Short mmCIF file of C-alpha atoms and ligand atoms in Angstrom, two decimals:
data_model
loop_
_atom_site.label_atom_id
_atom_site.label_comp_id
_atom_site.label_asym_id
_atom_site.label_seq_id
_atom_site.Cartn_x
_atom_site.Cartn_y
_atom_site.Cartn_z
CA MET A 1 -0.38 -0.24 0.15
CA SER A 2 2.20 3.05 -1.26
CA LYS A 3 0.94 7.17 0.48
CA PHE A 4 -0.86 9.78 -1.34
CA TYR A 5 -0.74 13.16 0.11
CA ILE A 6 -3.12 15.88 -0.62
CA THR A 7 -4.06 19.16 -0.50
CA THR A 8 -6.06 22.14 -0.94
CA PRO A 9 -5.14 25.13 -0.47
CA LEU A 10 -6.36 27.43 2.35
CA TYR A 11 -9.35 29.88 2.34
CA TYR A 12 -8.62 33.14 3.39
CA VAL A 13 -11.56 33.07 6.30
CA ASN A 14 -12.36 36.75 5.65
CA ASP A 15 -15.64 35.63 3.85
CA GLU A 16 -18.08 32.82 3.41
CA PRO A 17 -17.46 29.76 0.88
CA HIS A 18 -18.12 29.77 -2.59
CA ILE A 19 -18.33 27.70 -5.34
CA GLY A 20 -15.09 28.66 -6.45
CA HIS A 21 -13.49 26.80 -2.94
CA ALA A 22 -16.42 24.28 -3.15
CA TYR A 23 -14.90 23.34 -6.67
CA THR A 24 -10.90 22.95 -5.09
CA THR A 25 -12.19 21.23 -2.30
CA ILE A 26 -14.53 18.44 -4.13
CA LEU A 27 -12.25 18.24 -6.53
CA ALA A 28 -9.42 17.26 -4.22
CA ASP A 29 -12.46 14.54 -2.23
CA VAL A 30 -13.16 13.14 -5.76
CA ILE A 31 -8.91 11.69 -6.33
CA SER A 32 -8.72 10.97 -2.60
CA ARG A 33 -11.37 8.98 -2.75
CA ILE A 34 -10.44 7.77 -6.02
CA LYS A 35 -7.14 6.79 -4.87
CA LYS A 36 -8.63 4.91 -1.27
CA ILE A 37 -10.18 2.48 -3.44
CA GLN A 38 -6.61 1.91 -5.24
CA LYS A 39 -5.85 0.70 -2.18
CA HIS A 40 -3.98 3.93 -1.44
CA ASP A 41 -3.61 5.15 2.09
CA VAL A 42 -4.57 8.21 1.62
CA TYR A 43 -3.56 11.25 3.78
CA PHE A 44 -6.53 14.53 2.76
CA LEU A 45 -5.66 18.02 4.69
CA THR A 46 -7.62 21.25 4.07
CA GLY A 47 -7.73 24.11 6.34
CA THR A 48 -8.08 28.08 6.87
CA ASP A 49 -5.13 30.67 6.52
CA GLU A 50 -6.82 32.87 9.03
CA HIS A 51 -3.78 35.54 9.48
CA GLY A 52 -3.71 38.51 7.84
CA GLN A 53 -4.67 41.82 6.57
CA LYS A 54 -7.54 41.11 5.01
CA VAL A 55 -8.75 38.54 7.43
CA GLN A 56 -8.38 41.67 9.91
CA GLU A 57 -9.99 43.93 8.12
CA ALA A 58 -12.89 42.07 7.55
CA ALA A 59 -13.17 41.34 11.40
CA GLU A 60 -12.88 45.62 11.93
CA LYS A 61 -15.73 45.74 9.93
CA ARG A 62 -18.04 43.56 11.58
CA GLY A 63 -16.91 45.18 14.77
CA VAL A 64 -15.33 41.79 16.47
CA SER A 65 -11.23 41.13 17.17
CA PRO A 66 -9.96 38.68 14.69
CA LYS A 67 -10.37 35.86 16.87
CA ASN A 68 -13.99 35.77 17.41
CA HIS A 69 -13.43 36.46 13.37
CA VAL A 70 -11.95 33.55 12.98
CA ASP A 71 -13.62 31.38 15.00
CA GLU A 72 -17.13 32.02 13.85
CA TYR A 73 -16.10 31.99 9.83
CA VAL A 74 -14.16 28.48 10.54
CA LYS A 75 -17.45 27.12 11.04
CA ARG A 76 -18.76 27.97 7.88
CA PHE A 77 -16.21 26.52 5.95
CA LYS A 78 -16.30 23.20 8.26
CA ASN A 79 -19.93 23.05 7.62
CA THR A 80 -20.16 23.58 4.19
CA TRP A 81 -17.86 20.57 3.31
CA LYS A 82 -19.80 17.94 5.93
CA THR A 83 -22.59 18.99 3.89
CA LEU A 84 -20.38 18.61 0.54
CA ASN A 85 -19.65 15.09 2.08
CA ILE A 86 -16.04 16.42 2.00
CA ASN A 87 -14.19 12.62 3.85
CA TYR A 88 -10.78 14.82 4.77
CA ASP A 89 -8.48 13.31 7.38
CA TYR A 90 -7.10 16.61 8.94
CA PHE A 91 -8.41 20.27 9.32
CA ILE A 92 -5.78 22.97 9.56
CA ARG A 93 -6.07 26.02 10.81
CA THR A 94 -3.40 28.39 11.20
CA THR A 95 -3.90 30.00 13.96
CA ASP A 96 -3.33 26.30 15.64
CA GLN A 97 -0.46 26.43 18.51
CA ASN A 98 1.51 23.93 16.85
CA HIS A 99 1.75 25.24 13.87
CA LYS A 100 2.54 28.65 15.03
CA ASN A 101 5.13 26.92 16.78
CA LYS A 102 6.66 25.12 13.78
CA VAL A 103 6.14 28.57 11.65
CA LYS A 104 8.86 30.04 14.12
CA GLY A 105 11.36 26.90 14.11
CA ILE A 106 11.66 27.59 10.16
CA LEU A 107 11.69 31.20 10.62
CA SER A 108 14.45 31.01 13.35
CA ASN A 109 16.29 28.50 11.56
CA LEU A 110 16.17 30.99 8.43
CA TYR A 111 17.44 33.62 10.70
CA LYS A 112 20.08 31.89 12.04
CA SER A 113 21.28 30.39 8.16
CA GLY A 114 21.57 33.89 6.69
CA ASP A 115 18.54 33.65 3.97
CA ILE A 116 16.69 36.45 6.40
CA TYR A 117 17.87 39.37 6.72
CA PHE A 118 17.03 42.66 7.82
CA ASP A 119 17.05 45.55 5.54
CA GLU A 120 14.97 48.77 3.60
CA TYR A 121 13.39 48.44 1.18
CA GLU A 122 11.07 51.27 -1.72
CA GLY A 123 8.88 49.31 -3.78
CA LEU A 124 5.24 49.00 -4.94
CA TYR A 125 2.24 47.53 -2.49
CA SER A 126 -0.68 45.47 -3.13
CA VAL A 127 -2.77 45.54 -0.60
CA SER A 128 -5.46 43.13 -2.92
CA GLU A 129 -2.43 40.48 -3.11
CA GLU A 130 -0.84 41.36 0.35
CA ARG A 131 2.35 41.76 -1.42
CA PHE A 132 5.07 43.61 -3.28
CA ILE A 133 4.92 43.01 -6.83
CA THR A 134 7.26 44.87 -9.01
CA GLU A 135 6.41 47.35 -12.01
CA LYS A 136 6.27 45.17 -15.00
CA GLU A 137 3.15 42.77 -12.75
CA LYS A 138 1.42 46.28 -12.09
CA GLU A 139 1.74 47.10 -15.95
CA GLU A 140 0.17 43.33 -16.83
CA GLY A 141 -1.50 42.29 -13.90
CA ASP A 142 -5.07 42.53 -12.33
CA PHE A 143 -3.33 43.81 -9.68
CA ARG A 144 -5.66 46.69 -6.93
CA GLN A 145 -5.14 49.19 -4.50
CA VAL A 146 -1.09 49.53 -5.04
CA LYS A 147 1.01 52.20 -3.08
CA LYS A 148 4.38 52.55 -2.64
CA ILE A 149 5.66 51.69 0.64
CA LYS A 150 8.91 52.17 1.59
CA GLU A 151 9.66 50.29 4.98
CA LYS A 152 12.26 48.05 7.19
CA ASN A 153 11.43 45.09 6.81
CA TYR A 154 12.72 41.63 7.40
CA PHE A 155 13.97 39.25 3.68
CA PHE A 156 14.00 35.65 2.81
CA LYS A 157 16.74 34.52 0.30
CA MET A 158 14.55 33.80 -2.36
CA SER A 159 16.70 35.24 -5.37
CA LYS A 160 19.83 32.58 -4.32
CA TYR A 161 17.48 29.26 -5.27
CA LYS A 162 16.33 31.09 -8.45
CA SER A 163 18.57 28.62 -10.88
CA LYS A 164 17.72 25.13 -8.31
CA LEU A 165 14.36 25.59 -8.69
CA ILE A 166 14.12 26.06 -12.51
CA ASP A 167 16.66 23.38 -12.95
CA HIS A 168 13.79 21.45 -10.97
CA ILE A 169 11.13 22.64 -12.68
CA LYS A 170 12.82 21.13 -16.16
CA SER A 171 14.10 17.54 -14.63
CA ASN A 172 10.33 16.93 -13.23
CA GLU A 173 7.55 17.42 -16.57
CA SER A 174 5.15 16.52 -13.82
CA PHE A 175 5.97 19.25 -10.86
CA ILE A 176 3.93 21.77 -12.41
CA LEU A 177 0.68 20.55 -14.37
CA PRO A 178 -0.86 21.46 -16.83
CA GLN A 179 1.98 22.13 -18.96
CA SER A 180 0.65 25.28 -19.36
CA ARG A 181 0.80 26.93 -16.01
CA ARG A 182 4.78 25.36 -16.13
CA ASN A 183 5.55 26.98 -19.14
CA GLU A 184 3.87 30.60 -16.77
CA ILE A 185 5.89 29.95 -14.81
CA LEU A 186 8.93 29.05 -16.59
CA GLY A 187 8.51 31.99 -18.24
CA PHE A 188 8.67 33.93 -14.61
CA LEU A 189 11.34 33.40 -14.04
CA ASN A 190 13.57 34.26 -16.87
CA ASN A 191 13.05 37.33 -14.97
CA GLU A 192 15.18 39.17 -12.42
CA LEU A 193 13.84 37.15 -9.45
CA ASN A 194 14.29 39.61 -5.83
CA ASP A 195 14.48 37.53 -2.80
CA LEU A 196 11.04 37.90 -0.34
CA CYS A 197 10.01 40.37 1.94
CA ILE A 198 8.59 37.90 4.31
CA SER A 199 7.49 40.73 7.84
CA ARG A 200 5.44 43.18 8.14
CA PRO A 201 5.51 45.95 10.96
CA LYS A 202 2.96 44.97 14.07
CA THR A 203 2.69 49.32 13.64
CA ARG A 204 0.31 47.95 10.13
CA LEU A 205 -0.81 44.63 10.76
CA SER A 206 -1.36 42.87 14.46
CA TRP A 207 -2.86 40.17 12.87
CA GLY A 208 0.02 37.58 12.32
CA ILE A 209 2.72 34.96 13.85
CA GLU A 210 4.99 37.51 15.78
CA LEU A 211 8.69 37.00 13.93
CA PRO A 212 10.86 35.02 16.62
CA PHE A 213 13.76 37.00 15.91
CA ASP A 214 12.26 40.86 16.70
CA LYS A 215 8.34 41.75 18.69
CA ASP A 216 8.08 44.47 16.56
CA TYR A 217 6.88 42.44 13.25
CA VAL A 218 4.59 39.56 12.49
CA THR A 219 4.94 36.74 9.38
CA TYR A 220 4.87 37.63 5.94
CA VAL A 221 0.83 35.42 5.78
CA TRP A 222 1.80 33.80 3.04
CA PHE A 223 5.45 32.52 4.31
CA ASP A 224 2.86 31.27 7.16
CA ALA A 225 -0.04 29.79 5.46
CA LEU A 226 1.93 27.58 2.90
CA ILE A 227 4.55 26.17 6.14
CA ASN A 228 0.56 24.13 6.58
CA TYR A 229 1.39 21.22 4.27
CA ILE A 230 4.39 20.83 6.45
CA SER A 231 3.03 21.40 9.69
CA ALA A 232 0.29 19.95 9.29
CA ILE A 233 1.59 16.17 9.24
CA GLY A 234 4.46 16.87 12.27
CA TYR A 235 7.44 18.34 10.71
CA ASN A 236 9.61 18.22 12.92
CA GLU A 237 8.62 16.39 15.73
CA ASP A 238 9.26 13.33 17.12
CA ASN A 239 7.74 10.43 14.85
CA ASP A 240 7.72 9.32 12.11
CA ARG A 241 4.83 10.31 10.42
CA PHE A 242 6.27 13.84 8.80
CA ASN A 243 8.75 11.39 6.35
CA TYR A 244 6.15 8.82 5.08
CA TYR A 245 3.56 11.37 3.79
CA TRP A 246 5.80 13.70 2.93
CA PRO A 247 6.70 14.91 -0.44
CA ALA A 248 3.60 15.72 -1.61
CA ASP A 249 1.50 13.98 -4.24
CA TYR A 250 -0.55 16.64 -4.66
CA HIS A 251 -0.98 20.43 -4.48
CA LEU A 252 -4.42 21.46 -6.18
CA MET A 253 -4.92 25.13 -6.10
CA ALA A 254 -6.84 27.56 -9.27
CA LYS A 255 -4.11 29.07 -11.30
CA ASP A 256 -4.52 31.96 -9.42
CA ILE A 257 -1.76 31.40 -6.55
CA LEU A 258 0.52 29.72 -9.08
CA THR A 259 3.47 31.88 -8.20
CA THR A 260 3.38 31.79 -4.27
CA HIS A 261 2.87 28.04 -4.58
CA CYS A 262 5.65 26.96 -7.84
CA VAL A 263 7.97 30.04 -6.47
CA TYR A 264 7.71 31.50 -3.21
CA TRP A 265 7.07 27.25 -1.42
CA PRO A 266 9.62 25.79 -3.32
CA THR A 267 12.18 28.34 -2.66
CA MET A 268 11.73 27.73 1.17
CA LEU A 269 11.86 24.22 1.03
CA MET A 270 15.45 24.28 -0.72
CA SER A 271 15.93 26.49 2.44
CA CYS A 272 15.15 23.81 5.12
CA ASN A 273 16.10 20.99 2.89
CA ILE A 274 12.83 19.59 2.71
CA PRO A 275 12.17 17.83 -0.28
CA LEU A 276 9.96 19.81 -3.33
CA PRO A 277 6.27 18.09 -3.19
CA LYS A 278 5.68 15.66 -6.00
CA THR A 279 2.84 17.97 -8.24
CA ILE A 280 1.79 21.33 -7.81
CA PHE A 281 -1.37 21.40 -9.60
CA ALA A 282 -3.30 24.63 -11.01
CA HIS A 283 -7.15 23.76 -11.97
CA GLY A 284 -9.08 26.97 -14.25
CA TRP A 285 -11.58 29.73 -12.81
CA TRP A 286 -15.39 28.51 -12.14
CA LEU A 287 -16.58 32.65 -14.35
CA MET A 288 -20.21 33.70 -14.15
CA ASP A 289 -20.46 36.18 -17.11
CA ASP A 290 -17.21 35.78 -18.41
CA THR A 291 -15.41 36.21 -14.83
CA LYS A 292 -14.03 35.11 -12.08
CA MET A 293 -16.39 34.84 -9.83
CA SER A 294 -15.14 36.13 -5.79
CA LYS A 295 -16.25 38.46 -3.34
CA SER A 296 -14.73 41.49 -3.80
CA LEU A 297 -16.24 41.44 -7.13
CA GLY A 298 -19.82 40.47 -5.42
CA ASN A 299 -20.42 37.81 -8.10
CA VAL A 300 -20.51 34.91 -5.98
CA ILE A 301 -22.94 31.89 -5.80
CA LYS A 302 -22.99 29.50 -2.23
CA PRO A 303 -22.34 26.00 -2.57
CA LEU A 304 -25.36 25.72 0.48
CA ASP A 305 -27.87 26.57 -1.14
CA LEU A 306 -27.38 24.71 -4.08
CA ALA A 307 -26.73 21.79 -1.77
CA ASP A 308 -29.79 22.56 0.02
CA LYS A 309 -31.71 22.58 -2.46
CA TYR A 310 -30.81 20.02 -5.11
CA GLY A 311 -29.04 18.01 -3.07
CA SER A 312 -24.53 17.73 -2.17
CA ASP A 313 -24.03 14.56 -5.42
CA ALA A 314 -25.87 17.23 -7.57
CA LEU A 315 -23.52 19.84 -7.52
CA ARG A 316 -20.94 17.04 -6.58
CA TYR A 317 -21.39 15.98 -10.16
CA TYR A 318 -21.69 19.38 -11.92
CA LEU A 319 -18.57 20.86 -10.71
CA MET A 320 -17.44 17.64 -11.87
CA ARG A 321 -17.71 16.83 -15.00
CA ASN A 322 -18.19 20.42 -16.73
CA MET A 323 -14.76 21.31 -15.93
CA VAL A 324 -12.13 19.94 -17.62
CA LEU A 325 -9.26 19.38 -15.77
CA GLY A 326 -7.02 22.84 -16.30
CA GLN A 327 -9.52 24.44 -18.60
CA ASP A 328 -12.09 27.77 -16.89
CA ALA A 329 -15.52 26.96 -16.79
CA SER A 330 -19.09 29.16 -16.91
CA PHE A 331 -21.37 27.97 -14.00
CA THR A 332 -24.50 28.89 -14.96
CA LEU A 333 -27.39 27.77 -13.44
CA ASP A 334 -29.36 26.68 -16.04
CA SER A 335 -26.21 24.25 -17.61
CA PHE A 336 -26.71 23.08 -13.86
CA GLU A 337 -30.54 22.72 -14.06
CA LYS A 338 -29.91 20.57 -18.02
CA ARG A 339 -26.66 18.17 -16.77
CA TYR A 340 -28.91 16.97 -13.57
CA ASN A 341 -32.14 16.43 -15.30
CA ALA A 342 -30.54 14.80 -18.82
CA ASP A 343 -27.71 12.19 -17.11
CA LEU A 344 -28.95 12.16 -13.64
CA ALA A 345 -32.13 12.67 -13.68
CA ASN A 346 -33.42 10.66 -16.86
CA ASP A 347 -30.51 9.06 -17.00
CA PHE A 348 -29.41 7.49 -14.06
CA GLY A 349 -32.41 7.89 -12.18
CA ASN A 350 -34.67 6.40 -13.89
CA LEU A 351 -32.67 3.05 -14.32
CA VAL A 352 -32.60 2.61 -10.92
CA ASN A 353 -36.42 3.22 -10.81
CA ARG A 354 -36.80 0.33 -14.37
CA ILE A 355 -34.42 -1.52 -12.48
CA PHE A 356 -35.85 -2.12 -8.30
CA ILE A 357 -39.32 -2.07 -9.60
CA LEU A 358 -38.69 -4.79 -12.13
CA ILE A 359 -36.92 -7.07 -9.71
CA SER A 360 -39.20 -6.37 -7.15
CA LYS A 361 -42.43 -7.11 -9.01
CA ASN A 362 -41.60 -10.15 -11.36
CA PHE A 363 -38.97 -11.50 -8.19
CA ASP A 364 -40.06 -11.09 -4.94
CA ASP A 365 -37.93 -8.33 -4.34
CA LYS A 366 -34.30 -10.85 -4.71
CA ILE A 367 -31.85 -10.41 -7.44
CA PRO A 368 -32.27 -12.95 -10.01
CA ASN A 369 -30.24 -16.20 -11.10
CA LYS A 370 -27.93 -15.50 -14.34
CA ASP A 371 -29.01 -18.34 -16.85
CA ILE A 372 -27.75 -18.63 -20.41
CA PHE A 373 -26.34 -15.86 -22.08
CA ASP A 374 -26.77 -15.37 -25.74
CA SER A 375 -24.36 -13.31 -28.05
CA PHE A 376 -26.60 -10.10 -27.34
CA ASP A 377 -25.23 -10.55 -23.45
CA TYR A 378 -22.30 -11.47 -24.46
CA ASN A 379 -21.83 -7.80 -26.46
CA PHE A 380 -22.73 -5.65 -23.39
CA ILE A 381 -20.80 -6.80 -21.02
CA LYS A 382 -17.72 -6.26 -23.11
CA LYS A 383 -19.72 -2.63 -23.89
CA VAL A 384 -19.69 -1.84 -20.18
CA GLU A 385 -15.89 -3.94 -20.00
CA LYS A 386 -14.69 -1.48 -22.51
CA LEU A 387 -16.46 1.92 -21.50
CA ARG A 388 -15.15 1.41 -17.69
CA ASP A 389 -11.61 0.21 -18.57
CA LYS A 390 -11.74 3.48 -20.27
CA ALA A 391 -13.50 5.28 -17.04
CA LYS A 392 -10.02 3.76 -14.96
CA GLU A 393 -7.93 5.41 -17.05
CA ASP A 394 -9.35 8.28 -17.23
CA TYR A 395 -9.88 8.70 -13.94
CA THR A 396 -6.11 7.76 -13.57
CA ASN A 397 -4.87 10.04 -15.68
CA LEU A 398 -7.23 12.89 -13.47
CA LYS A 399 -9.14 12.93 -17.06
CA ILE A 400 -12.44 13.29 -14.22
CA HIS A 401 -14.88 15.01 -16.96
CA ASP A 402 -14.21 11.93 -19.20
CA GLY A 403 -13.80 9.04 -16.18
CA ILE A 404 -18.05 10.73 -15.78
CA GLU A 405 -18.41 10.92 -18.97
CA ASN A 406 -17.38 6.58 -19.73
CA SER A 407 -19.23 5.55 -16.50
CA ILE A 408 -22.75 7.47 -17.13
CA SER A 409 -21.95 5.91 -20.42
CA ILE A 410 -22.48 2.52 -19.19
CA ILE A 411 -25.58 3.37 -17.77
CA ARG A 412 -26.71 5.12 -20.52
CA LEU A 413 -26.14 1.36 -22.16
CA ILE A 414 -28.03 -0.31 -19.51
CA ASN A 415 -30.90 1.67 -20.31
CA LYS A 416 -30.73 1.10 -24.05
CA PHE A 417 -29.83 -2.61 -23.68
CA LEU A 418 -33.35 -3.46 -21.34
CA GLU A 419 -35.26 -1.29 -24.33
CA GLU A 420 -34.26 -3.65 -25.93
CA LYS A 421 -34.91 -6.63 -24.53
CA ALA A 422 -37.17 -5.74 -23.42
CA PRO A 423 -37.84 -8.60 -20.34
CA TRP A 424 -41.29 -6.67 -19.31
CA LYS A 425 -42.23 -8.57 -22.34
CA THR A 426 -40.46 -11.73 -22.28
CA ILE A 427 -41.31 -12.38 -18.04
CA LYS A 428 -44.26 -14.28 -19.34
CA GLU A 429 -42.74 -16.56 -21.52
CA ASN A 430 -39.37 -17.17 -21.14
CA LYS A 431 -38.32 -15.67 -16.79
CA ALA A 432 -35.59 -16.95 -17.40
CA LYS A 433 -34.23 -14.40 -19.84
CA ALA A 434 -36.17 -11.64 -18.59
CA GLY A 435 -33.80 -12.82 -14.95
CA THR A 436 -31.22 -13.03 -16.70
CA THR A 437 -31.38 -9.50 -18.38
CA ILE A 438 -32.15 -8.11 -15.19
CA TYR A 439 -29.32 -9.89 -13.61
CA LEU A 440 -26.39 -8.43 -16.17
CA SER A 441 -28.90 -4.92 -16.14
CA ALA A 442 -28.58 -4.61 -12.08
CA GLU A 443 -24.75 -6.10 -12.43
CA ALA A 444 -24.06 -3.36 -14.52
CA LEU A 445 -25.10 -0.99 -12.15
CA ARG A 446 -23.29 -1.71 -9.77
CA ILE A 447 -20.56 -1.46 -11.34
CA GLY A 448 -21.32 2.58 -12.78
CA SER A 449 -22.01 2.89 -9.11
CA VAL A 450 -19.08 1.61 -8.15
CA LEU A 451 -16.89 3.59 -10.46
CA LEU A 452 -19.38 7.40 -9.81
CA TYR A 453 -18.89 6.14 -6.01
CA PRO A 454 -15.73 8.97 -5.78
CA ILE A 455 -18.08 11.88 -7.55
CA ILE A 456 -21.14 10.76 -6.47
CA PRO A 457 -20.92 8.77 -2.78
CA GLU A 458 -24.00 9.86 -0.87
CA LYS A 459 -26.60 8.39 -4.15
CA SER A 460 -23.87 5.26 -5.35
CA SER A 461 -23.31 4.04 -2.00
CA LEU A 462 -27.55 3.80 -1.18
CA ILE A 463 -27.48 2.01 -4.96
CA LEU A 464 -24.61 -0.37 -3.92
CA GLU A 465 -26.32 -1.34 0.06
CA SER A 466 -29.43 -1.84 -0.88
CA MET A 467 -27.86 -4.42 -3.44
CA GLU A 468 -25.79 -5.40 -0.90
CA CYS A 469 -22.49 -4.42 -1.99
CA LEU A 470 -19.69 -1.62 -1.37
CA PRO A 471 -17.93 0.98 -3.21
CA GLN A 472 -14.52 -0.97 -2.73
CA ASP A 473 -15.88 -3.60 -4.38
CA ASN A 474 -13.77 -4.44 -8.01
CA THR A 475 -15.63 -4.25 -10.97
CA ASP A 476 -15.46 -7.46 -12.58
CA PHE A 477 -18.48 -8.50 -14.17
CA GLY A 478 -20.32 -11.54 -12.32
CA ASN A 479 -19.07 -10.52 -8.53
CA LEU A 480 -23.44 -9.09 -7.73
CA LYS A 481 -24.50 -12.43 -5.74
CA GLU A 482 -27.87 -13.98 -7.02
CA LYS A 483 -30.60 -13.85 -4.46
CA THR A 484 -30.18 -10.71 -2.91
CA SER A 485 -32.67 -8.97 -1.30
CA ILE A 486 -32.83 -6.03 -2.35
CA LYS A 487 -33.97 -2.64 -0.54
CA ILE A 488 -36.25 -0.25 -3.06
CA ILE A 489 -35.78 2.83 -3.62
CA LYS A 490 -37.81 5.56 -5.10
CA ASN A 491 -37.53 8.63 -6.85
CA ILE A 492 -33.38 8.85 -5.92
CA PHE A 493 -32.59 11.41 -8.37
CA PRO A 494 -36.07 14.11 -8.94
CA ARG A 495 -36.10 16.31 -12.50
CA ILE A 496 -35.85 19.89 -11.82
CA GLU A 497 -38.80 21.20 -12.78
CA GLU A 498 -38.12 24.27 -15.05
N1 MSP B 501 -5.43 31.59 1.41
C1 MSP B 501 -4.48 31.50 0.55
C2 MSP B 501 -4.31 30.62 -0.16
C3 MSP B 501 -3.60 30.29 1.27
S1 MSP B 501 -2.99 28.23 0.86
C4 MSP B 501 -0.79 28.23 1.23
C5 MSP B 501 -5.24 31.88 -0.84
N2 MSP B 501 -7.49 31.98 -0.56
S2 MSP B 501 -8.70 31.43 -1.16
O1 MSP B 501 -9.70 31.57 0.29
O2 MSP B 501 -8.71 33.69 -1.69
O3 MSP B 501 -8.53 30.70 -2.17
C6 MSP B 501 -8.18 31.11 -3.51
C7 MSP B 501 -7.99 29.27 -3.61
O4 MSP B 501 -9.48 28.45 -4.18
C8 MSP B 501 -7.97 29.15 -5.49
O5 MSP B 501 -6.54 28.59 -5.13
C9 MSP B 501 -9.01 28.05 -5.70
O6 MSP B 501 -8.52 27.33 -5.13
C10 MSP B 501 -10.04 28.07 -5.33
N3 MSP B 501 -11.33 29.20 -6.05
C11 MSP B 501 -11.58 31.02 -5.30
N4 MSP B 501 -12.73 31.11 -6.46
C12 MSP B 501 -12.03 30.28 -7.54
C13 MSP B 501 -12.74 30.18 -9.00
N5 MSP B 501 -13.30 31.13 -9.32
N6 MSP B 501 -13.36 29.20 -9.14
C14 MSP B 501 -12.01 28.36 -9.00
N7 MSP B 501 -11.91 27.65 -8.13
C15 MSP B 501 -11.30 28.67 -7.00
O7 MSP B 501 -5.51 32.44 -1.93
#
């Protein structure tokens, strides 16, 4: 059994979770479930980024202390993940004492080793991004609230590791994925790389981790937050957990935080003599009317509203099926309803109804026996197996939307098989033959449900349990036991009426 360590970004607790946050977290959950079924020892980490200016300002606006603010808002993230069936192993908060100690330990070490130094700096500061930016970045990027600041601060010698980082990216094809993002970072590294300002004077920001070597400063929020990926698994503790799980297999995020993860984080790790993560994967953005969903634009969709109305599986399915991993996708209620009605209510829901009613009416609520297969049956089995193999391959290659499409094609194929074989007609003259058709359909439904389980765990589990099967069961034909008593499920995916 090999380990698999996957992470999401730590979300800012300056607002409620929205569809964008939900997407990355659901994606991590889906990949975790796929890997668990493949018998990996999975560790799935998520959490919240609780220090920094944005959070301090959000608290000030509400007239509460930052601590009260984060304690309240973190609950909204945890509740949302619960509703969306997110099965994480650990939820880290950057205000956890253990994390704060780890950050301080690393800061002390780097200060001692000389990779952190004190200097005066004058430059452009983006308040929205909470970092110093270059003139070039200002011209090319979408930075709001940029002002000139002259300040004494502590700096991390990021530039020292530039060529080592370029070598690493070039010699490790899957370090940054997709390819386009890798090229973007290599392009960024073609320019001069400045050292990283890693402190903020307390006169400007007090809500942060105090520097262990200067009580007048707090740590820059990114230097604090990135360390979560190692503090959560016991870095510098007296046990083997860290050595077992590290390096991370996947750091998942959207492309907005690519530079911090592909440049700041690896150079920090190099300075600490810690191996680099295996893959940093940046997916695209969910757009609303062609603009990125974000709190400041006020165009966010709350995942809980949709999950409450249509169920968490409906939302998980839509987000996973309608985004090609790596590309942007547009969120509309219309496309959500269409996708749900077509795939889940019509194809999947109707099939479940049909099979369960056939079994209940004609076979006393028990899975029928299989009799002799005809060439039509063999052909059906072959087609299902082909789609199953494709779906599995897609999942392994992180082509989640293709894996879903191939799995739902199995469901469509069963509907077609039933229509062609019409067991409701043949049952009168040849019960054994009709039983065989229904057995094969129920077995293919089981295989489809196992394949769709990582995406729609709640409803898939329901179907599988009702046939006394498990999501972990293998997907070979013939695993479904004849004569198993089934529990009838009614209207598993009710249609959304316009
Ligand atoms: N706190 C930092 C991350 C620190 S990680 C050590 C941060 N937080 S955030 O709340 O702004 O979350 C950004 C992440 O949320 C994105 O990288 C992505 O995973 C997710 N998304 C936020 N909006 C999104 C979309 N509109 N579309 C897709 N994902 C989005 O940055």
